[in-house]
Amino acid sequence: MVPMAMAARDGDGWVDCPCGGKHWGKYGAAGLLLLRDQSVLLQHRAPWVHNGDTWGIPGGARDSHESFIEAAIREAHEEVGITADEIEILNESSESHGQWSYHTIIATALAPCEPIAANQESIEVRWIEIADVTTLTLHPAFGRNWEKLREIIQRLP
Ligand SMILES: [Zn+2]
């Protein structure tokens, strides 16, 4: 088995999609939607990143050797400083465009889970009440999926 630190980061890159869009992640992408009580963890993206100055979930390109869950957890660790043992995965939702897909991993935060803005891609991270999410300027892809994700959250036990 290749140690994590040695594993190649080969997923970064754009994909020209049959839908007419360009998507990030040669092997697809994944994000982590983290829940705590009636709130979700959102990241205020820095102005200089793609679709900057919007709110979204931590995530990014999947590498070829990773599962979508592994990719979501790695990105969440890089961006908001949390680790796999601080969360419990509950569900998964995917948006598929044929060869490219985006997987949202839905998880609950286990105490003590204290996310921080861990790299320069975020201005801040904040727990946002589920009812208040749509009052923010959302990352376009997250905004498109939010209603579906909210319905999944509300059906969780
Ligand atoms: Zn597409």
PDB file of N, CA and C in Angstrom, residues 24-25 27-31 60-62 68 71 100-104:
ATOM      1  N   TRP A  24     -14.143  20.884 -12.479  1.00  0.00           N
ATOM      2  CA  TRP A  24     -12.845  20.676 -11.825  1.00  0.00           C
ATOM      3  C   TRP A  24     -12.730  19.227 -11.348  1.00  0.00           C
ATOM      4  N   GLY A  25     -11.624  18.594 -11.710  1.00  0.00           N
ATOM      5  CA  GLY A  25     -11.345  17.251 -11.220  1.00  0.00           C
ATOM      6  C   GLY A  25     -11.363  16.233 -12.338  1.00  0.00           C
ATOM      7  N   TYR A  27     -10.871  13.133 -12.305  1.00  0.00           N
ATOM      8  CA  TYR A  27     -11.561  11.897 -11.916  1.00  0.00           C
ATOM      9  C   TYR A  27     -12.808  12.226 -11.102  1.00  0.00           C
ATOM     10  N   GLY A  28     -13.371  13.391 -11.371  1.00  0.00           N
ATOM     11  CA  GLY A  28     -14.522  13.816 -10.587  1.00  0.00           C
ATOM     12  C   GLY A  28     -14.072  14.556  -9.337  1.00  0.00           C
ATOM     13  N   ALA A  29     -15.035  14.969  -8.558  1.00  0.00           N
ATOM     14  CA  ALA A  29     -14.733  15.764  -7.380  1.00  0.00           C
ATOM     15  C   ALA A  29     -15.682  15.379  -6.255  1.00  0.00           C
ATOM     16  N   ALA A  30     -15.290  15.764  -5.045  1.00  0.00           N
ATOM     17  CA  ALA A  30     -16.099  15.403  -3.881  1.00  0.00           C
ATOM     18  C   ALA A  30     -16.038  16.521  -2.855  1.00  0.00           C
ATOM     19  N   GLY A  31     -17.089  16.628  -2.076  1.00  0.00           N
ATOM     20  CA  GLY A  31     -17.131  17.618  -1.009  1.00  0.00           C
ATOM     21  C   GLY A  31     -17.755  17.019   0.239  1.00  0.00           C
ATOM     22  N   GLY A  60     -12.972  19.137  -3.339  1.00  0.00           N
ATOM     23  CA  GLY A  60     -12.078  19.348  -4.468  1.00  0.00           C
ATOM     24  C   GLY A  60     -11.941  18.096  -5.301  1.00  0.00           C
ATOM     25  N   ALA A  61     -10.914  18.096  -6.129  1.00  0.00           N
ATOM     26  CA  ALA A  61     -10.718  17.022  -7.103  1.00  0.00           C
ATOM     27  C   ALA A  61     -10.366  15.700  -6.421  1.00  0.00           C
ATOM     28  N   ARG A  62     -10.916  14.624  -6.951  1.00  0.00           N
ATOM     29  CA  ARG A  62     -10.545  13.277  -6.502  1.00  0.00           C
ATOM     30  C   ARG A  62      -9.304  12.815  -7.254  1.00  0.00           C
ATOM     31  N   PHE A  68     -14.436   8.497  -3.434  1.00  0.00           N
ATOM     32  CA  PHE A  68     -14.970   9.851  -3.259  1.00  0.00           C
ATOM     33  C   PHE A  68     -14.976  10.240  -1.783  1.00  0.00           C
ATOM     34  N   ALA A  71     -11.486  11.284  -0.875  1.00  0.00           N
ATOM     35  CA  ALA A  71     -11.188  12.611  -1.432  1.00  0.00           C
ATOM     36  C   ALA A  71     -11.850  13.705  -0.606  1.00  0.00           C
ATOM     37  N   TRP A 100     -17.926  12.504 -15.718  1.00  0.00           N
ATOM     38  CA  TRP A 100     -17.563  13.341 -14.579  1.00  0.00           C
ATOM     39  C   TRP A 100     -18.699  13.307 -13.569  1.00  0.00           C
ATOM     40  N   SER A 101     -18.363  13.276 -12.292  1.00  0.00           N
ATOM     41  CA  SER A 101     -19.416  13.374 -11.284  1.00  0.00           C
ATOM     42  C   SER A 101     -18.888  14.068 -10.036  1.00  0.00           C
ATOM     43  N   TYR A 102     -19.831  14.647  -9.306  1.00  0.00           N
ATOM     44  CA  TYR A 102     -19.511  15.296  -8.041  1.00  0.00           C
ATOM     45  C   TYR A 102     -20.277  14.574  -6.937  1.00  0.00           C
ATOM     46  N   HIS A 103     -19.555  14.153  -5.916  1.00  0.00           N
ATOM     47  CA  HIS A 103     -20.178  13.423  -4.822  1.00  0.00           C
ATOM     48  C   HIS A 103     -20.135  14.271  -3.557  1.00  0.00           C
ATOM     49  N   THR A 104     -21.302  14.481  -2.972  1.00  0.00           N
ATOM     50  CA  THR A 104     -21.367  15.171  -1.691  1.00  0.00           C
ATOM     51  C   THR A 104     -21.496  14.119  -0.605  1.00  0.00           C
TER      52      THR A 104
END
